[in-house]
């Protein structure tokens, strides 16, 4: 079993829909990152969370440390949101960043 | 533009060869991280340097090594290359601690033939 699990693996949505991507982890963490990787390959850091909730534009990220779970929400999705979304956690036991396998999102007009 | 630069963008080489990938962090960032992204293994953390010193080590092979220089740029050296080393190699930087926001470079695509 992977230490960081994401669901779903693939997601298709119509423009305007509310999107949720989930991340569960099994290790103790210092922080959790949500990353976005576009088809061209570039990676952008969306959020870094150690507790609570963060919002940036149409994106919202939450984390529940006790349940070892995080969610990334996209409100009013748009075709330009089409990308792979990757959850990664910094493990304080092993002192390394562990990545989930990513969620491929496609938003159609 | 994240402010992190990587060179070269593409590299094609043969098995058994040695290559060096270069990364310049954002101005003011002290930490540099190296990651490998291959089709079959996804993104993997290789190594972190902080202000010239190795800080954390991930799944880095013994054939690979890295260093961070006094001007804070970093190099990743890959030797005795194998076909399976073909991947995208990303560098990222952050102000200090690894659980701060990281800024990623555009990556170097390495193809080993």
Tab-separated table of C-alpha atoms in Angstrom:
chain	number	residue	atom	x	y	z
A	1	UNK	CA	0.000	0.000	0.000
A	2	UNK	CA	1.327	3.448	-0.939
A	3	UNK	CA	2.009	5.858	1.880
A	4	UNK	CA	0.102	8.565	-0.017
A	5	UNK	CA	-3.093	7.615	-1.826
A	6	UNK	CA	-5.101	9.877	-4.078
A	7	UNK	CA	-8.591	9.448	-5.421
A	8	UNK	CA	-9.914	9.444	-7.974
A	9	UNK	CA	-7.099	8.591	-10.391
A	10	UNK	CA	-8.993	10.156	-13.276
A	11	UNK	CA	-11.747	12.733	-13.253
A	12	UNK	CA	-13.814	14.200	-16.034
A	13	UNK	CA	-16.035	17.221	-15.484
A	14	UNK	CA	-18.136	19.735	-17.344
A	15	UNK	CA	-17.182	23.377	-17.140
A	16	UNK	CA	-18.685	24.969	-14.052
A	17	UNK	CA	-18.808	21.820	-11.936
A	18	UNK	CA	-17.472	21.613	-8.386
A	19	UNK	CA	-14.480	19.251	-8.196
A	20	UNK	CA	-13.050	17.393	-5.214
A	21	UNK	CA	-9.797	15.462	-5.171
A	22	UNK	CA	-8.864	13.474	-2.094
A	23	UNK	CA	-5.537	12.555	-0.533
A	24	UNK	CA	-4.968	10.127	2.336
A	25	UNK	CA	-1.626	9.402	3.924
A	26	UNK	CA	-0.336	6.936	6.473
A	27	UNK	CA	2.795	8.652	7.806
A	28	UNK	CA	3.383	11.454	10.278
A	29	UNK	CA	3.826	14.681	8.400
A	30	UNK	CA	5.258	18.155	8.820
A	31	UNK	CA	3.290	19.513	5.867
A	32	UNK	CA	1.215	18.544	2.863
A	33	UNK	CA	1.606	20.040	-0.603
A	34	UNK	CA	-0.820	20.200	-3.487
A	35	UNK	CA	0.869	20.531	-6.867
A	36	UNK	CA	-0.487	21.050	-10.368
A	37	UNK	CA	1.231	19.634	-13.419
A	38	UNK	CA	0.104	20.818	-16.837
A	39	UNK	CA	0.313	18.702	-19.996
A	40	UNK	CA	3.530	20.489	-20.953
A	41	UNK	CA	5.134	19.068	-17.813
A	42	UNK	CA	5.623	22.177	-15.693
A	43	UNK	CA	4.820	21.868	-11.978
A	44	UNK	CA	3.234	24.617	-9.931
A	45	UNK	CA	2.835	24.570	-6.179
A	46	UNK	CA	-0.797	25.339	-5.308
A	47	UNK	CA	-0.854	25.006	-1.537
A	48	UNK	CA	1.259	24.046	1.426
A	49	UNK	CA	-0.806	23.000	4.461
A	50	UNK	CA	0.019	21.985	7.974
A	51	UNK	CA	-3.456	22.517	9.391
A	52	UNK	CA	-6.897	23.895	8.588
A	53	UNK	CA	-7.874	25.360	5.281
A	54	UNK	CA	-6.442	27.638	2.594
A	55	UNK	CA	-8.139	29.382	-0.306
A	56	UNK	CA	-6.680	30.868	-3.440
A	57	UNK	CA	-9.121	32.087	-6.045
A	58	UNK	CA	-11.337	29.164	-7.040
A	59	UNK	CA	-9.144	26.635	-5.252
A	60	UNK	CA	-9.641	25.508	-1.665
A	61	UNK	CA	-7.488	23.016	0.210
A	62	UNK	CA	-8.289	21.463	3.561
A	63	UNK	CA	-6.434	19.102	5.823
A	64	UNK	CA	-7.530	16.978	8.780
A	65	UNK	CA	-4.405	15.948	10.650
A	66	UNK	CA	-6.212	13.516	12.968
A	67	UNK	CA	-7.799	11.661	10.049
A	68	UNK	CA	-4.667	11.976	7.864
A	69	UNK	CA	-6.701	13.295	4.992
A	70	UNK	CA	-6.675	16.318	2.705
A	71	UNK	CA	-8.997	17.526	-0.019
A	72	UNK	CA	-8.504	19.901	-2.913
A	73	UNK	CA	-11.652	21.589	-4.186
A	74	UNK	CA	-12.070	23.517	-7.403
A	75	UNK	CA	-15.165	25.669	-7.647
A	76	UNK	CA	-16.653	26.662	-11.010
A	77	UNK	CA	-14.188	24.459	-12.907
A	78	UNK	CA	-12.820	25.652	-16.234
A	79	UNK	CA	-11.080	23.844	-19.119
A	80	UNK	CA	-7.818	25.552	-18.138
A	81	UNK	CA	-7.977	23.598	-14.860
A	82	UNK	CA	-7.282	20.438	-16.869
A	83	UNK	CA	-4.052	19.065	-15.426
A	84	UNK	CA	-2.665	16.417	-13.108
A	85	UNK	CA	-3.047	17.299	-9.435
A	86	UNK	CA	-0.491	15.766	-7.115
A	87	UNK	CA	-0.562	15.470	-3.344
A	88	UNK	CA	2.775	15.222	-1.540
A	89	UNK	CA	3.600	14.977	2.155
A	90	UNK	CA	6.797	15.769	4.016
A	91	UNK	CA	7.333	12.826	6.356
A	92	UNK	CA	8.929	13.918	9.621
A	93	UNK	CA	9.994	10.351	10.394
A	94	UNK	CA	11.970	9.765	7.213
A	95	UNK	CA	12.599	13.443	6.409
A	96	UNK	CA	11.598	13.146	2.777
A	97	UNK	CA	8.794	14.204	0.467
A	98	UNK	CA	6.453	11.388	-0.564
A	99	UNK	CA	4.235	11.850	-3.608
A	100	UNK	CA	0.836	10.485	-4.468
A	101	UNK	CA	0.308	9.093	-7.946
A	102	UNK	CA	-1.739	12.068	-9.061
A	103	UNK	CA	-5.278	12.737	-10.247
A	104	UNK	CA	-5.751	13.499	-13.921
A	105	UNK	CA	-8.518	16.079	-14.352
A	106	UNK	CA	-10.130	16.954	-17.653
A	107	UNK	CA	-12.695	19.733	-17.779
A	108	UNK	CA	-14.777	19.994	-20.937
A	109	UNK	CA	-16.546	23.147	-22.143
B	1	UNK	CA	7.785	31.874	-14.302
B	2	UNK	CA	8.806	30.395	-10.918
B	3	UNK	CA	12.227	32.045	-10.872
B	4	UNK	CA	13.956	28.642	-10.809
B	5	UNK	CA	16.051	27.876	-13.870
B	6	UNK	CA	17.294	24.531	-15.084
B	7	UNK	CA	19.704	23.664	-17.856
B	8	UNK	CA	19.710	21.975	-20.219
B	9	UNK	CA	16.054	21.545	-21.191
B	10	UNK	CA	16.724	18.356	-23.082
B	11	UNK	CA	19.586	15.896	-22.979
B	12	UNK	CA	20.081	12.810	-25.107
B	13	UNK	CA	22.927	10.498	-24.272
B	14	UNK	CA	23.996	6.862	-24.379
B	15	UNK	CA	24.090	4.155	-21.747
B	16	UNK	CA	27.189	4.234	-19.604
B	17	UNK	CA	27.693	7.965	-19.990
B	18	UNK	CA	27.740	10.688	-17.340
B	19	UNK	CA	25.734	13.920	-17.394
B	20	UNK	CA	25.370	16.984	-15.196
B	21	UNK	CA	22.109	18.835	-14.693
B	22	UNK	CA	22.182	22.366	-13.364
B	23	UNK	CA	19.710	24.327	-11.269
B	24	UNK	CA	19.638	27.938	-10.131
B	25	UNK	CA	17.176	28.603	-7.297
B	26	UNK	CA	14.992	31.662	-6.830
B	27	UNK	CA	16.839	34.636	-5.478
B	28	UNK	CA	16.981	34.338	-1.699
B	29	UNK	CA	16.033	30.668	-1.499
B	30	UNK	CA	18.487	28.574	0.482
B	31	UNK	CA	17.047	25.103	-0.130
B	32	UNK	CA	17.268	23.178	-3.374
B	33	UNK	CA	15.491	19.899	-4.047
B	34	UNK	CA	15.900	17.399	-6.869
B	35	UNK	CA	13.109	15.159	-8.125
B	36	UNK	CA	12.841	12.464	-10.766
B	37	UNK	CA	9.658	11.813	-12.723
B	38	UNK	CA	9.531	8.677	-14.801
B	39	UNK	CA	6.543	7.131	-16.540
B	40	UNK	CA	6.484	4.020	-14.393
B	41	UNK	CA	7.383	5.490	-10.999
B	42	UNK	CA	5.828	8.944	-10.953
B	43	UNK	CA	7.494	11.730	-9.002
B	44	UNK	CA	10.221	10.760	-6.578
B	45	UNK	CA	12.233	12.890	-4.191
B	46	UNK	CA	15.965	12.481	-4.692
B	47	UNK	CA	17.794	14.886	-2.412
B	48	UNK	CA	17.659	18.249	-0.638
B	49	UNK	CA	20.458	20.743	-0.032
B	50	UNK	CA	20.244	23.649	2.348
B	51	UNK	CA	22.806	26.431	2.170
B	52	UNK	CA	25.447	24.128	0.762
B	53	UNK	CA	24.843	21.150	3.034
B	54	UNK	CA	22.968	17.937	2.297
B	55	UNK	CA	19.788	18.073	4.398
B	56	UNK	CA	17.617	15.136	3.368
B	57	UNK	CA	17.993	12.141	1.137
B	58	UNK	CA	15.298	10.266	-0.735
B	59	UNK	CA	15.469	7.519	-3.313
B	60	UNK	CA	18.732	8.630	-4.870
B	61	UNK	CA	20.839	5.919	-6.485
B	62	UNK	CA	24.515	5.576	-5.618
B	63	UNK	CA	25.322	6.376	-9.259
B	64	UNK	CA	23.780	9.805	-8.713
B	65	UNK	CA	25.256	12.630	-6.684
B	66	UNK	CA	24.478	16.265	-6.100
B	67	UNK	CA	26.029	19.330	-4.609
B	68	UNK	CA	25.116	22.918	-3.851
B	69	UNK	CA	27.719	25.583	-4.440
B	70	UNK	CA	28.439	28.772	-2.439
B	71	UNK	CA	26.353	30.820	-4.890
B	72	UNK	CA	23.495	28.358	-4.069
B	73	UNK	CA	23.163	26.870	-7.524
B	74	UNK	CA	23.069	23.092	-7.549
B	75	UNK	CA	24.183	20.325	-9.845
B	76	UNK	CA	22.914	16.772	-10.126
B	77	UNK	CA	25.430	14.331	-11.545
B	78	UNK	CA	24.195	11.105	-13.082
B	79	UNK	CA	26.781	8.494	-14.013
B	80	UNK	CA	26.885	5.032	-15.583
B	81	UNK	CA	23.564	5.875	-17.141
B	82	UNK	CA	21.028	3.147	-17.819
B	83	UNK	CA	17.948	3.134	-20.019
B	84	UNK	CA	15.788	3.319	-16.902
B	85	UNK	CA	17.306	6.666	-15.947
B	86	UNK	CA	15.376	8.304	-18.783
B	87	UNK	CA	13.028	10.709	-17.028
B	88	UNK	CA	12.174	14.311	-16.302
B	89	UNK	CA	14.388	15.759	-13.606
B	90	UNK	CA	12.960	18.687	-11.686
B	91	UNK	CA	14.677	21.067	-9.378
B	92	UNK	CA	12.754	23.122	-6.840
B	93	UNK	CA	13.718	25.718	-4.279
B	94	UNK	CA	12.278	27.122	-1.083
B	95	UNK	CA	13.226	29.790	1.397
B	96	UNK	CA	14.391	27.347	4.027
B	97	UNK	CA	12.487	24.441	5.537
B	98	UNK	CA	11.178	21.713	3.204
B	99	UNK	CA	7.646	22.185	4.419
B	100	UNK	CA	7.588	25.706	3.037
B	101	UNK	CA	6.204	26.345	-0.428
B	102	UNK	CA	8.484	25.008	-3.125
B	103	UNK	CA	8.971	26.616	-6.512
B	104	UNK	CA	9.690	24.257	-9.366
B	105	UNK	CA	11.932	24.703	-12.358
B	106	UNK	CA	10.826	23.702	-15.869
B	107	UNK	CA	12.684	20.391	-15.715
B	108	UNK	CA	15.352	18.653	-17.751
B	109	UNK	CA	14.211	15.802	-19.959
B	110	UNK	CA	16.896	13.125	-20.064
B	111	UNK	CA	16.770	10.420	-22.700
B	112	UNK	CA	19.237	7.553	-22.443
B	113	UNK	CA	19.578	5.522	-25.626
